[in-house]
mmCIF file with all atom_site columns, C-alpha atoms in Angstrom:
data_model
loop_
_atom_site.group_PDB
_atom_site.id
_atom_site.type_symbol
_atom_site.label_atom_id
_atom_site.label_alt_id
_atom_site.label_comp_id
_atom_site.label_asym_id
_atom_site.label_entity_id
_atom_site.label_seq_id
_atom_site.pdbx_PDB_ins_code
_atom_site.Cartn_x
_atom_site.Cartn_y
_atom_site.Cartn_z
_atom_site.occupancy
_atom_site.B_iso_or_equiv
_atom_site.pdbx_formal_charge
_atom_site.auth_seq_id
_atom_site.auth_comp_id
_atom_site.auth_asym_id
_atom_site.auth_atom_id
_atom_site.pdbx_PDB_model_num
ATOM 1   C CA . UNK A 1 1   ? 90.121  -19.783 -31.029 1.00 51.00 ? 236 UNK A CA 1
ATOM 2   C CA . UNK A 1 2   ? 89.272  -16.093 -30.797 1.00 45.00 ? 237 UNK A CA 1
ATOM 3   C CA . UNK A 1 3   ? 87.093  -14.254 -33.276 1.00 45.00 ? 238 UNK A CA 1
ATOM 4   C CA . UNK A 1 4   ? 86.840  -10.517 -33.847 1.00 46.00 ? 239 UNK A CA 1
ATOM 5   C CA . UNK A 1 5   ? 83.620  -10.443 -31.789 1.00 57.00 ? 240 UNK A CA 1
ATOM 6   C CA . UNK A 1 6   ? 85.545  -11.394 -28.626 1.00 72.00 ? 241 UNK A CA 1
ATOM 7   C CA . UNK A 1 7   ? 88.646  -9.271  -29.205 1.00 82.00 ? 242 UNK A CA 1
ATOM 8   C CA . UNK A 1 8   ? 89.404  -7.191  -26.111 1.00 87.00 ? 243 UNK A CA 1
ATOM 9   C CA . UNK A 1 9   ? 90.071  -3.468  -26.253 1.00 91.00 ? 244 UNK A CA 1
ATOM 10  C CA . UNK A 1 10  ? 93.742  -2.504  -26.404 1.00 90.00 ? 245 UNK A CA 1
ATOM 11  C CA . UNK A 1 11  ? 93.688  -1.435  -22.745 1.00 91.00 ? 246 UNK A CA 1
ATOM 12  C CA . UNK A 1 12  ? 92.015  -4.709  -21.675 1.00 90.00 ? 247 UNK A CA 1
ATOM 13  C CA . UNK A 1 13  ? 94.488  -6.735  -23.725 1.00 87.00 ? 248 UNK A CA 1
ATOM 14  C CA . UNK A 1 14  ? 97.584  -5.016  -22.314 1.00 86.00 ? 249 UNK A CA 1
ATOM 15  C CA . UNK A 1 15  ? 96.204  -5.271  -18.764 1.00 88.00 ? 250 UNK A CA 1
ATOM 16  C CA . UNK A 1 16  ? 95.650  -9.023  -19.246 1.00 85.00 ? 251 UNK A CA 1
ATOM 17  C CA . UNK A 1 17  ? 99.286  -9.716  -20.143 1.00 84.00 ? 252 UNK A CA 1
ATOM 18  C CA . UNK A 1 18  ? 101.531 -10.979 -17.320 1.00 82.00 ? 253 UNK A CA 1
ATOM 19  C CA . UNK A 1 19  ? 104.151 -8.289  -18.112 1.00 85.00 ? 254 UNK A CA 1
ATOM 20  C CA . UNK A 1 20  ? 102.092 -5.664  -19.954 1.00 85.00 ? 255 UNK A CA 1
ATOM 21  C CA . UNK A 1 21  ? 103.597 -5.022  -23.387 1.00 89.00 ? 256 UNK A CA 1
ATOM 22  C CA . UNK A 1 22  ? 106.980 -6.211  -22.077 1.00 90.00 ? 257 UNK A CA 1
ATOM 23  C CA . UNK A 1 23  ? 110.055 -4.208  -21.156 1.00 94.00 ? 258 UNK A CA 1
ATOM 24  C CA . UNK A 1 24  ? 111.574 -4.266  -24.650 1.00 96.00 ? 259 UNK A CA 1
ATOM 25  C CA . UNK A 1 25  ? 108.397 -2.993  -26.314 1.00 95.00 ? 260 UNK A CA 1
ATOM 26  C CA . UNK A 1 26  ? 108.123 -0.286  -23.654 1.00 95.00 ? 261 UNK A CA 1
ATOM 27  C CA . UNK A 1 27  ? 111.754 0.796   -24.174 1.00 97.00 ? 262 UNK A CA 1
ATOM 28  C CA . UNK A 1 28  ? 111.252 0.951   -27.930 1.00 98.00 ? 263 UNK A CA 1
ATOM 29  C CA . UNK A 1 29  ? 108.076 3.010   -27.648 1.00 97.00 ? 264 UNK A CA 1
ATOM 30  C CA . UNK A 1 30  ? 105.825 0.512   -29.434 1.00 97.00 ? 265 UNK A CA 1
ATOM 31  C CA . UNK A 1 31  ? 102.161 1.574   -29.173 1.00 97.00 ? 266 UNK A CA 1
ATOM 32  C CA . UNK A 1 32  ? 99.220  -0.590  -30.251 1.00 96.00 ? 267 UNK A CA 1
ATOM 33  C CA . UNK A 1 33  ? 96.711  1.101   -32.561 1.00 97.00 ? 268 UNK A CA 1
ATOM 34  C CA . UNK A 1 34  ? 94.475  -1.757  -33.765 1.00 97.00 ? 269 UNK A CA 1
ATOM 35  C CA . UNK A 1 35  ? 93.981  -5.241  -32.389 1.00 96.00 ? 270 UNK A CA 1
ATOM 36  C CA . UNK A 1 36  ? 92.439  -8.473  -33.678 1.00 96.00 ? 271 UNK A CA 1
ATOM 37  C CA . UNK A 1 37  ? 93.654  -11.984 -34.467 1.00 96.00 ? 272 UNK A CA 1
ATOM 38  C CA . UNK A 1 38  ? 93.420  -11.139 -38.172 1.00 97.00 ? 273 UNK A CA 1
ATOM 39  C CA . UNK A 1 39  ? 95.188  -7.737  -38.053 1.00 98.00 ? 274 UNK A CA 1
ATOM 40  C CA . UNK A 1 40  ? 97.414  -5.942  -35.544 1.00 98.00 ? 275 UNK A CA 1
ATOM 41  C CA . UNK A 1 41  ? 98.721  -2.389  -36.067 1.00 98.00 ? 276 UNK A CA 1
ATOM 42  C CA . UNK A 1 42  ? 101.254 -0.482  -33.949 1.00 98.00 ? 277 UNK A CA 1
ATOM 43  C CA . UNK A 1 43  ? 103.592 2.484   -34.211 1.00 98.00 ? 278 UNK A CA 1
ATOM 44  C CA . UNK A 1 44  ? 107.196 2.922   -33.122 1.00 98.00 ? 279 UNK A CA 1
ATOM 45  C CA . UNK A 1 45  ? 109.360 6.071   -33.075 1.00 98.00 ? 280 UNK A CA 1
ATOM 46  C CA . UNK A 1 46  ? 112.554 6.045   -35.102 1.00 98.00 ? 281 UNK A CA 1
ATOM 47  C CA . UNK A 1 47  ? 114.307 8.179   -32.458 1.00 98.00 ? 282 UNK A CA 1
ATOM 48  C CA . UNK A 1 48  ? 115.903 5.923   -29.861 1.00 97.00 ? 283 UNK A CA 1
ATOM 49  C CA . UNK A 1 49  ? 115.763 2.919   -32.217 1.00 98.00 ? 284 UNK A CA 1
ATOM 50  C CA . UNK A 1 50  ? 118.615 3.776   -34.581 1.00 98.00 ? 285 UNK A CA 1
ATOM 51  C CA . UNK A 1 51  ? 121.949 2.230   -35.440 1.00 97.00 ? 286 UNK A CA 1
ATOM 52  C CA . UNK A 1 52  ? 125.235 4.216   -35.296 1.00 96.00 ? 287 UNK A CA 1
ATOM 53  C CA . UNK A 1 53  ? 124.579 5.964   -38.633 1.00 96.00 ? 288 UNK A CA 1
ATOM 54  C CA . UNK A 1 54  ? 121.231 7.395   -37.529 1.00 97.00 ? 289 UNK A CA 1
ATOM 55  C CA . UNK A 1 55  ? 119.066 4.974   -39.517 1.00 98.00 ? 290 UNK A CA 1
ATOM 56  C CA . UNK A 1 56  ? 116.250 2.896   -38.047 1.00 98.00 ? 291 UNK A CA 1
ATOM 57  C CA . UNK A 1 57  ? 117.971 -0.246  -36.813 1.00 98.00 ? 292 UNK A CA 1
ATOM 58  C CA . UNK A 1 58  ? 116.952 -3.344  -38.774 1.00 98.00 ? 293 UNK A CA 1
ATOM 59  C CA . UNK A 1 59  ? 116.699 -5.215  -35.495 1.00 98.00 ? 294 UNK A CA 1
ATOM 60  C CA . UNK A 1 60  ? 114.193 -2.657  -34.253 1.00 98.00 ? 295 UNK A CA 1
ATOM 61  C CA . UNK A 1 61  ? 112.017 -3.386  -37.280 1.00 98.00 ? 296 UNK A CA 1
ATOM 62  C CA . UNK A 1 62  ? 112.251 -7.103  -36.505 1.00 98.00 ? 297 UNK A CA 1
ATOM 63  C CA . UNK A 1 63  ? 111.275 -6.493  -32.869 1.00 98.00 ? 298 UNK A CA 1
ATOM 64  C CA . UNK A 1 64  ? 108.214 -4.548  -34.031 1.00 98.00 ? 299 UNK A CA 1
ATOM 65  C CA . UNK A 1 65  ? 107.332 -7.314  -36.511 1.00 98.00 ? 300 UNK A CA 1
ATOM 66  C CA . UNK A 1 66  ? 107.761 -10.116 -33.979 1.00 98.00 ? 301 UNK A CA 1
ATOM 67  C CA . UNK A 1 67  ? 105.707 -8.254  -31.393 1.00 97.00 ? 302 UNK A CA 1
ATOM 68  C CA . UNK A 1 68  ? 102.814 -7.714  -33.802 1.00 98.00 ? 303 UNK A CA 1
ATOM 69  C CA . UNK A 1 69  ? 102.807 -11.281 -35.118 1.00 98.00 ? 304 UNK A CA 1
ATOM 70  C CA . UNK A 1 70  ? 103.037 -12.734 -31.619 1.00 96.00 ? 305 UNK A CA 1
ATOM 71  C CA . UNK A 1 71  ? 100.204 -10.530 -30.365 1.00 96.00 ? 306 UNK A CA 1
ATOM 72  C CA . UNK A 1 72  ? 97.969  -11.605 -33.248 1.00 97.00 ? 307 UNK A CA 1
ATOM 73  C CA . UNK A 1 73  ? 98.848  -15.262 -32.718 1.00 96.00 ? 308 UNK A CA 1
ATOM 74  C CA . UNK A 1 74  ? 98.179  -14.895 -28.990 1.00 93.00 ? 309 UNK A CA 1
ATOM 75  C CA . UNK A 1 75  ? 94.749  -13.465 -29.681 1.00 94.00 ? 310 UNK A CA 1
ATOM 76  C CA . UNK A 1 76  ? 94.032  -16.316 -32.097 1.00 96.00 ? 311 UNK A CA 1
ATOM 77  C CA . UNK A 1 77  ? 95.146  -18.983 -29.613 1.00 94.00 ? 312 UNK A CA 1
ATOM 78  C CA . UNK A 1 78  ? 93.447  -17.429 -26.579 1.00 90.00 ? 313 UNK A CA 1
ATOM 79  C CA . UNK A 1 79  ? 92.446  -18.713 -24.063 1.00 89.00 ? 314 UNK A CA 1
ATOM 80  C CA . UNK A 1 80  ? 94.008  -22.183 -24.354 1.00 91.00 ? 315 UNK A CA 1
ATOM 81  C CA . UNK A 1 81  ? 97.254  -21.601 -26.244 1.00 94.00 ? 316 UNK A CA 1
ATOM 82  C CA . UNK A 1 82  ? 100.186 -19.182 -26.162 1.00 93.00 ? 317 UNK A CA 1
ATOM 83  C CA . UNK A 1 83  ? 102.328 -18.087 -29.116 1.00 95.00 ? 318 UNK A CA 1
ATOM 84  C CA . UNK A 1 84  ? 105.959 -19.163 -29.367 1.00 95.00 ? 319 UNK A CA 1
ATOM 85  C CA . UNK A 1 85  ? 107.917 -17.778 -32.309 1.00 95.00 ? 320 UNK A CA 1
ATOM 86  C CA . UNK A 1 86  ? 109.537 -20.473 -34.441 1.00 97.00 ? 321 UNK A CA 1
ATOM 87  C CA . UNK A 1 87  ? 110.543 -18.515 -37.562 1.00 98.00 ? 322 UNK A CA 1
ATOM 88  C CA . UNK A 1 88  ? 110.948 -14.884 -38.569 1.00 98.00 ? 323 UNK A CA 1
ATOM 89  C CA . UNK A 1 89  ? 112.523 -13.217 -41.566 1.00 98.00 ? 324 UNK A CA 1
ATOM 90  C CA . UNK A 1 90  ? 112.709 -9.638  -42.748 1.00 98.00 ? 325 UNK A CA 1
ATOM 91  C CA . UNK A 1 91  ? 113.632 -7.711  -45.864 1.00 98.00 ? 326 UNK A CA 1
ATOM 92  C CA . UNK A 1 92  ? 114.697 -4.106  -45.341 1.00 98.00 ? 327 UNK A CA 1
ATOM 93  C CA . UNK A 1 93  ? 113.666 -2.001  -48.334 1.00 98.00 ? 328 UNK A CA 1
ATOM 94  C CA . UNK A 1 94  ? 114.618 1.567   -47.365 1.00 97.00 ? 329 UNK A CA 1
ATOM 95  C CA . UNK A 1 95  ? 115.856 3.520   -44.398 1.00 96.00 ? 330 UNK A CA 1
ATOM 96  C CA . UNK A 1 96  ? 113.980 5.757   -42.002 1.00 98.00 ? 331 UNK A CA 1
ATOM 97  C CA . UNK A 1 97  ? 115.831 8.499   -40.127 1.00 97.00 ? 332 UNK A CA 1
ATOM 98  C CA . UNK A 1 98  ? 113.086 10.316  -38.234 1.00 98.00 ? 333 UNK A CA 1
ATOM 99  C CA . UNK A 1 99  ? 109.427 10.283  -37.347 1.00 98.00 ? 334 UNK A CA 1
ATOM 100 C CA . UNK A 1 100 ? 107.355 7.217   -36.662 1.00 98.00 ? 335 UNK A CA 1
ATOM 101 C CA . UNK A 1 101 ? 107.023 3.901   -38.447 1.00 98.00 ? 336 UNK A CA 1
ATOM 102 C CA . UNK A 1 102 ? 103.816 1.879   -38.521 1.00 98.00 ? 337 UNK A CA 1
ATOM 103 C CA . UNK A 1 103 ? 103.700 -1.905  -38.573 1.00 98.00 ? 338 UNK A CA 1
ATOM 104 C CA . UNK A 1 104 ? 100.673 -3.770  -39.880 1.00 98.00 ? 339 UNK A CA 1
ATOM 105 C CA . UNK A 1 105 ? 100.510 -7.514  -39.276 1.00 98.00 ? 340 UNK A CA 1
ATOM 106 C CA . UNK A 1 106 ? 98.047  -9.389  -41.454 1.00 98.00 ? 341 UNK A CA 1
ATOM 107 C CA . UNK A 1 107 ? 97.242  -13.052 -40.803 1.00 98.00 ? 342 UNK A CA 1
ATOM 108 C CA . UNK A 1 108 ? 98.188  -15.392 -43.628 1.00 98.00 ? 343 UNK A CA 1
ATOM 109 C CA . UNK A 1 109 ? 97.453  -18.634 -41.728 1.00 98.00 ? 344 UNK A CA 1
ATOM 110 C CA . UNK A 1 110 ? 95.404  -19.129 -38.555 1.00 98.00 ? 345 UNK A CA 1
ATOM 111 C CA . UNK A 1 111 ? 95.519  -22.793 -37.656 1.00 97.00 ? 346 UNK A CA 1
ATOM 112 C CA . UNK A 1 112 ? 94.986  -24.903 -34.562 1.00 96.00 ? 347 UNK A CA 1
ATOM 113 C CA . UNK A 1 113 ? 98.701  -25.282 -33.746 1.00 97.00 ? 348 UNK A CA 1
ATOM 114 C CA . UNK A 1 114 ? 100.344 -22.436 -35.679 1.00 98.00 ? 349 UNK A CA 1
ATOM 115 C CA . UNK A 1 115 ? 99.723  -18.934 -36.967 1.00 98.00 ? 350 UNK A CA 1
ATOM 116 C CA . UNK A 1 116 ? 101.650 -16.938 -39.594 1.00 98.00 ? 351 UNK A CA 1
ATOM 117 C CA . UNK A 1 117 ? 101.615 -13.222 -40.347 1.00 98.00 ? 352 UNK A CA 1
ATOM 118 C CA . UNK A 1 118 ? 103.009 -10.866 -42.926 1.00 98.00 ? 353 UNK A CA 1
ATOM 119 C CA . UNK A 1 119 ? 104.120 -7.601  -41.361 1.00 98.00 ? 354 UNK A CA 1
ATOM 120 C CA . UNK A 1 120 ? 104.563 -4.465  -43.468 1.00 98.00 ? 355 UNK A CA 1
ATOM 121 C CA . UNK A 1 121 ? 106.376 -1.555  -41.832 1.00 98.00 ? 356 UNK A CA 1
ATOM 122 C CA . UNK A 1 122 ? 105.953 1.867   -43.443 1.00 98.00 ? 357 UNK A CA 1
ATOM 123 C CA . UNK A 1 123 ? 107.274 5.351   -42.759 1.00 98.00 ? 358 UNK A CA 1
ATOM 124 C CA . UNK A 1 124 ? 105.138 8.458   -42.307 1.00 97.00 ? 359 UNK A CA 1
ATOM 125 C CA . UNK A 1 125 ? 104.938 8.919   -46.094 1.00 97.00 ? 360 UNK A CA 1
ATOM 126 C CA . UNK A 1 126 ? 103.495 5.432   -46.493 1.00 98.00 ? 361 UNK A CA 1
ATOM 127 C CA . UNK A 1 127 ? 106.731 4.124   -48.049 1.00 98.00 ? 362 UNK A CA 1
ATOM 128 C CA . UNK A 1 128 ? 107.555 0.514   -47.242 1.00 98.00 ? 363 UNK A CA 1
ATOM 129 C CA . UNK A 1 129 ? 110.573 0.275   -44.951 1.00 98.00 ? 364 UNK A CA 1
ATOM 130 C CA . UNK A 1 130 ? 110.469 -3.452  -44.182 1.00 98.00 ? 365 UNK A CA 1
ATOM 131 C CA . UNK A 1 131 ? 108.493 -6.596  -44.952 1.00 98.00 ? 366 UNK A CA 1
ATOM 132 C CA . UNK A 1 132 ? 108.644 -9.450  -42.448 1.00 98.00 ? 367 UNK A CA 1
ATOM 133 C CA . UNK A 1 133 ? 106.990 -12.817 -41.973 1.00 98.00 ? 368 UNK A CA 1
ATOM 134 C CA . UNK A 1 134 ? 106.617 -14.695 -38.704 1.00 98.00 ? 369 UNK A CA 1
ATOM 135 C CA . UNK A 1 135 ? 105.290 -18.127 -37.786 1.00 98.00 ? 370 UNK A CA 1
ATOM 136 C CA . UNK A 1 136 ? 104.313 -18.874 -34.202 1.00 98.00 ? 371 UNK A CA 1
ATOM 137 C CA . UNK A 1 137 ? 103.575 -22.269 -32.722 1.00 98.00 ? 372 UNK A CA 1
ATOM 138 C CA . UNK A 1 138 ? 100.456 -22.216 -30.553 1.00 97.00 ? 373 UNK A CA 1
ATOM 139 C CA . UNK A 1 139 ? 101.348 -24.271 -27.493 1.00 97.00 ? 374 UNK A CA 1
ATOM 140 C CA . UNK A 1 140 ? 99.295  -25.208 -24.420 1.00 95.00 ? 375 UNK A CA 1
ATOM 141 C CA . UNK A 1 141 ? 99.655  -22.568 -21.699 1.00 88.00 ? 376 UNK A CA 1
ATOM 142 C CA . UNK A 1 142 ? 101.145 -25.006 -19.196 1.00 87.00 ? 377 UNK A CA 1
ATOM 143 C CA . UNK A 1 143 ? 104.053 -25.685 -21.602 1.00 87.00 ? 378 UNK A CA 1
ATOM 144 C CA . UNK A 1 144 ? 105.127 -22.034 -21.387 1.00 80.00 ? 379 UNK A CA 1
ATOM 145 C CA . UNK A 1 145 ? 104.593 -21.787 -17.628 1.00 76.00 ? 380 UNK A CA 1
ATOM 146 C CA . UNK A 1 146 ? 101.342 -19.805 -17.670 1.00 66.00 ? 381 UNK A CA 1
#
């Protein structure tokens, strides 16, 4: 399993992925800021990720949370195992209507076959918008076709 000493740079990490950050993350404007198995931080614009009333879509927050937790789990399982999400939940605390939100995923369990993260999403004022938790199974690469 990976330690902080072997964590790649953000550019190296994204370049190593079969599909970069993935089309959905690209469309949503998710940008990595900090990267390790223990902590992953990224930003996402509110604009373009809203529901019909102009509020940040709750599903967009969940996409950000799942991306961060999966990235952390992937770093933890590297190079032998890949993350596969098995559970995610989210509580939406307040709305965001403009600016950028920041998601911070913090590891709460880094095991041999699973990894769990708490993800806190805040607005530009530092106010909590959403709290999510994800658990990923860490499966052998050949089981996910890699």
